[in-house]
């Protein structure tokens, strides 16, 4: 079984920073793209940032120049550094990863349980 465990959410004032982490564990042969999504109340889940196994990253326009995604392949971990946070960044943030459990099967999408980020004064 593969698990994604997120950490680092919380309450922060506007202009503040948070760093989210997501560690993959279990039966893992290879991890391809990893990313972060978020879902605010009453809204659809949206992509925040994603990074390939080679390190190429892409971002939603709303977070460019404020958020940075990175990964540590040796630790099977992806990070999201969030700076200059705004109230509209308030949401549950979900980690996503495309993981191949063994060399005999294709990759599948896995999701973390979500971590709440609240930006408020």
XYZ file of N, CA and C in Angstrom:
363
model
N 0.826 -1.190 0.000
C 0.000 0.000 0.000
C 0.865 1.246 0.000
N 0.406 2.248 -0.710
C 1.102 3.528 -0.759
C 0.324 4.553 0.053
N 1.031 5.330 0.818
C 0.406 6.398 1.597
C 1.104 7.721 1.338
N 0.324 8.795 1.302
C 0.860 10.150 1.252
C 0.420 10.849 2.530
N 1.381 11.358 3.283
C 1.071 12.012 4.545
C 1.556 13.454 4.482
N 0.598 14.370 4.657
C 0.906 15.802 4.584
C 1.106 16.375 5.976
N 1.841 17.465 6.038
C 2.012 18.198 7.287
C 2.336 19.653 6.969
N 2.166 20.513 7.973
C 2.597 21.895 7.821
C 1.494 22.925 7.672
N 0.245 22.502 7.620
C -0.837 23.466 7.515
C -1.052 24.199 8.826
N -1.955 25.189 8.788
C -2.261 25.920 10.004
C -2.861 27.273 9.721
N -2.881 28.096 10.766
C -3.427 29.446 10.688
C -2.282 30.444 10.596
N -2.378 31.358 9.645
C -1.328 32.351 9.461
C -1.966 33.672 9.085
N -1.325 34.760 9.444
C -1.837 36.083 9.092
C -1.499 36.420 7.648
N -2.279 37.295 7.022
C -1.947 37.730 5.660
C -0.525 38.264 5.589
N 0.172 37.871 4.521
C 1.572 38.237 4.373
C 2.536 37.242 4.977
N 2.015 36.284 5.713
C 2.861 35.297 6.363
C 3.248 34.154 5.438
N 3.962 33.179 6.009
C 4.475 32.046 5.238
C 4.152 30.732 5.934
N 4.035 29.701 5.130
C 3.893 28.327 5.612
C 4.634 27.411 4.653
N 5.073 26.276 5.174
C 5.697 25.268 4.327
C 4.975 23.954 4.526
N 4.428 23.430 3.452
C 3.763 22.140 3.481
C 4.737 21.052 3.043
N 4.595 19.881 3.662
C 5.388 18.715 3.279
C 4.457 17.554 3.012
N 4.875 16.680 2.128
C 4.101 15.474 1.825
C 5.083 14.341 1.560
N 5.030 13.323 2.393
C 5.934 12.194 2.266
C 5.179 10.957 1.793
N 5.716 10.310 0.783
C 5.138 9.069 0.271
C 5.848 7.889 0.911
N 5.069 6.869 1.292
C 5.655 5.686 1.909
C 4.912 4.457 1.434
N 5.506 3.299 1.711
C 4.892 2.047 1.302
C 5.665 1.413 0.164
N 4.922 0.647 -0.645
C 5.552 -0.068 -1.749
C 5.703 0.904 -2.926
N 6.910 1.349 -3.167
C 7.171 2.352 -4.205
C 8.330 1.907 -5.075
N 8.061 1.783 -6.369
C 9.131 1.502 -7.313
C 9.651 2.806 -7.919
N 8.726 3.696 -8.255
C 9.121 4.975 -8.840
C 8.006 5.994 -8.615
N 8.394 7.251 -8.501
C 7.437 8.354 -8.382
C 7.654 9.304 -9.537
N 6.622 9.592 -10.261
C 6.722 10.507 -11.382
C 6.329 11.895 -10.919
N 5.337 12.509 -11.515
C 4.958 13.867 -11.108
C 4.382 13.883 -9.698
N 4.652 14.967 -8.991
C 4.058 15.217 -7.674
C 3.488 16.633 -7.704
N 2.463 16.842 -6.905
C 1.854 18.167 -6.944
C 1.000 18.476 -5.740
N 0.549 19.715 -5.722
C -0.343 20.191 -4.678
C -1.602 20.770 -5.324
N -2.736 20.382 -4.762
C -4.030 20.917 -5.164
C -4.658 21.564 -3.934
N -5.666 22.383 -4.157
C -6.396 22.956 -3.029
C -7.879 23.053 -3.360
N -8.664 23.022 -2.303
C -10.108 23.133 -2.467
C -10.659 24.033 -1.374
N -11.214 25.159 -1.790
C -11.850 26.080 -0.861
C -13.332 25.720 -0.744
N -13.984 26.116 0.336
C -15.410 25.797 0.510
C -16.246 26.291 -0.669
N -17.061 25.392 -1.205
C -17.942 25.759 -2.310
C -17.272 25.846 -3.657
N -15.986 25.497 -3.724
C -15.263 25.581 -4.993
C -14.706 24.227 -5.388
N -14.354 24.117 -6.677
C -13.760 22.877 -7.157
C -12.296 22.801 -6.755
N -11.801 21.582 -6.681
C -10.383 21.389 -6.408
C -9.586 21.909 -7.600
N -8.503 22.641 -7.308
C -7.698 23.209 -8.371
C -6.221 22.905 -8.157
N -5.489 22.836 -9.269
C -4.055 22.623 -9.205
C -3.370 23.888 -8.726
N -2.482 23.739 -7.753
C -1.691 24.858 -7.262
C -0.310 24.845 -7.915
N 0.353 23.697 -7.838
C 1.696 23.565 -8.408
C 2.003 22.096 -8.602
N 2.848 21.806 -9.591
C 3.251 20.440 -9.857
C 4.717 20.423 -10.257
N 5.364 19.280 -10.027
C 6.777 19.156 -10.361
C 7.031 17.756 -10.897
N 7.795 17.668 -11.982
C 8.109 16.373 -12.571
C 9.246 15.704 -11.803
N 9.503 14.445 -12.131
C 10.607 13.754 -11.465
C 11.947 14.356 -11.868
N 11.966 15.104 -12.968
C 13.183 15.785 -13.389
C 13.351 17.164 -12.795
N 12.309 17.639 -12.074
C 12.415 18.925 -11.406
C 11.750 20.095 -12.107
N 11.087 19.859 -13.230
C 10.384 20.955 -13.902
C 9.081 21.252 -13.185
N 8.830 22.523 -12.922
C 7.664 22.917 -12.131
C 6.735 23.819 -12.931
N 5.454 23.738 -12.593
C 4.500 24.698 -13.130
C 3.544 25.104 -12.021
N 2.996 26.322 -12.166
C 2.200 26.930 -11.107
C 0.903 27.512 -11.654
N -0.101 27.560 -10.796
C -1.302 28.316 -11.120
C -0.932 29.798 -11.149
N -1.558 30.554 -12.024
C -1.245 31.982 -12.137
C -1.411 32.712 -10.811
N -2.376 32.269 -10.014
C -2.692 32.969 -8.767
C -1.595 32.832 -7.710
N -0.682 31.879 -7.881
C 0.354 31.672 -6.863
C 1.760 31.899 -7.388
N 1.889 32.173 -8.674
C 3.228 32.412 -9.238
C 3.913 33.542 -8.487
N 5.201 33.387 -8.276
C 6.047 34.366 -7.587
C 5.805 34.420 -6.095
N 4.866 33.614 -5.588
C 4.641 33.549 -4.132
C 4.904 32.152 -3.585
N 4.566 31.121 -4.357
C 4.729 29.733 -3.917
C 5.878 29.083 -4.687
N 6.567 28.157 -4.014
C 7.623 27.383 -4.663
C 7.453 25.914 -4.315
N 7.383 25.079 -5.349
C 7.309 23.642 -5.140
C 8.697 23.044 -5.331
N 9.022 22.038 -4.511
C 10.297 21.344 -4.644
C 10.101 19.909 -4.185
N 11.078 19.068 -4.463
C 10.974 17.672 -4.046
C 12.351 17.139 -3.702
N 12.338 16.161 -2.807
C 13.537 15.431 -2.427
C 13.281 13.985 -2.814
N 13.840 13.573 -3.929
C 13.565 12.226 -4.434
C 14.102 11.128 -3.505
N 15.177 11.410 -2.789
C 15.734 10.422 -1.864
C 14.783 10.168 -0.693
N 13.972 11.177 -0.366
C 13.028 11.050 0.754
C 11.595 10.845 0.289
N 11.379 10.764 -1.025
C 10.019 10.612 -1.576
C 9.090 11.696 -1.036
N 9.585 12.900 -0.981
C 8.861 14.002 -0.350
C 8.765 15.198 -1.290
N 7.600 15.840 -1.263
C 7.392 17.066 -2.008
C 7.030 18.165 -1.021
N 7.491 19.367 -1.328
C 7.270 20.513 -0.449
C 6.553 21.635 -1.201
N 5.870 22.473 -0.448
C 5.289 23.678 -1.018
C 5.586 24.822 -0.052
N 6.483 25.698 -0.464
C 6.785 26.892 0.314
C 5.836 27.989 -0.130
N 5.058 28.495 0.811
C 4.046 29.506 0.498
C 4.396 30.798 1.216
N 4.667 31.828 0.444
C 5.015 33.138 0.990
C 3.955 34.159 0.619
N 3.951 35.254 1.355
C 3.003 36.347 1.093
C 1.576 35.798 0.950
N 1.171 35.028 1.916
C -0.140 34.386 1.854
C -1.261 35.401 1.928
N -2.330 35.096 1.209
C -3.496 35.972 1.133
C -4.726 35.228 1.633
N -5.748 35.931 2.092
C -6.970 35.252 2.554
C -7.545 34.321 1.493
N -7.405 34.657 0.233
C -7.953 33.798 -0.823
C -7.157 32.501 -1.005
N -6.036 32.355 -0.314
C -5.296 31.092 -0.325
C -5.876 30.096 0.679
N -6.830 30.533 1.475
C -7.446 29.645 2.456
C -8.141 28.480 1.762
N -7.773 27.272 2.153
C -8.315 26.069 1.522
C -7.740 24.841 2.215
N -8.284 23.695 1.873
C -7.645 22.433 2.222
C -6.680 22.095 1.088
N -5.444 21.835 1.430
C -4.406 21.541 0.446
C -4.156 20.033 0.416
N -4.170 19.475 -0.785
C -3.994 18.046 -0.979
C -2.733 17.771 -1.780
N -1.994 16.784 -1.343
C -0.828 16.308 -2.063
C -1.265 15.221 -3.059
N -0.636 15.220 -4.213
C -0.925 14.217 -5.234
C 0.390 13.695 -5.794
N 0.425 12.407 -6.104
C 1.640 11.838 -6.696
C 1.271 10.693 -7.632
N 1.996 10.601 -8.721
C 1.859 9.479 -9.655
C 2.935 8.467 -9.297
N 2.491 7.331 -8.766
C 3.421 6.354 -8.200
C 3.258 5.009 -8.876
N 4.404 4.419 -9.158
C 4.440 3.067 -9.698
C 4.912 2.163 -8.571
N 4.055 1.213 -8.173
C 4.373 0.404 -6.997
C 5.446 -0.651 -7.287
N 5.379 -1.261 -8.451
C 6.392 -2.237 -8.860
C 6.672 -2.027 -10.343
N 7.716 -2.646 -10.842
C 8.051 -2.486 -12.246
C 7.089 -3.244 -13.151
N 6.202 -4.037 -12.552
C 5.278 -4.846 -13.334
C 3.934 -4.160 -13.572
N 3.695 -3.034 -12.908
C 2.404 -2.358 -13.042
C 2.617 -0.924 -13.500
N 1.530 -0.332 -14.009
C 1.621 1.072 -14.414
C 1.519 1.974 -13.188
N 1.705 3.268 -13.386
C 1.570 4.205 -12.276
C 0.107 4.547 -12.030
N -0.185 4.907 -10.783
C -1.522 5.336 -10.385
C -1.410 6.652 -9.633
N -2.518 7.375 -9.611
C -2.598 8.611 -8.828
C -2.927 8.297 -7.372
N -2.194 8.916 -6.471
C -2.470 8.790 -5.048
C -2.665 10.190 -4.456
N -3.486 10.235 -3.394
C -3.816 11.511 -2.755
C -3.563 11.441 -1.251
N -3.136 12.573 -0.706
C -3.044 12.685 0.734
C -4.408 13.003 1.330
N -4.450 13.077 2.655
C -5.715 13.285 3.355
C -6.115 14.757 3.398
N -5.199 15.641 3.078
C -5.493 17.073 3.077
C -5.036 17.743 4.356
N -4.599 18.985 4.233
C -4.200 19.773 5.393
C -4.789 21.179 5.231
N -5.371 21.689 6.310
C -6.058 22.975 6.251
C -5.056 24.114 6.343
N -5.205 25.069 5.439
C -4.448 26.323 5.486
C -5.460 27.453 5.601
N -5.339 28.236 6.659
C -6.246 29.366 6.878
C -5.432 30.643 6.987
N -5.758 31.604 6.145
C -5.062 32.890 6.149
C -6.048 33.951 6.622
N -5.810 34.450 7.818
C -6.760 35.398 8.412
C -6.065 36.223 9.473
N -6.533 37.463 9.619
C -6.005 38.322 10.676
C -6.887 38.217 11.926
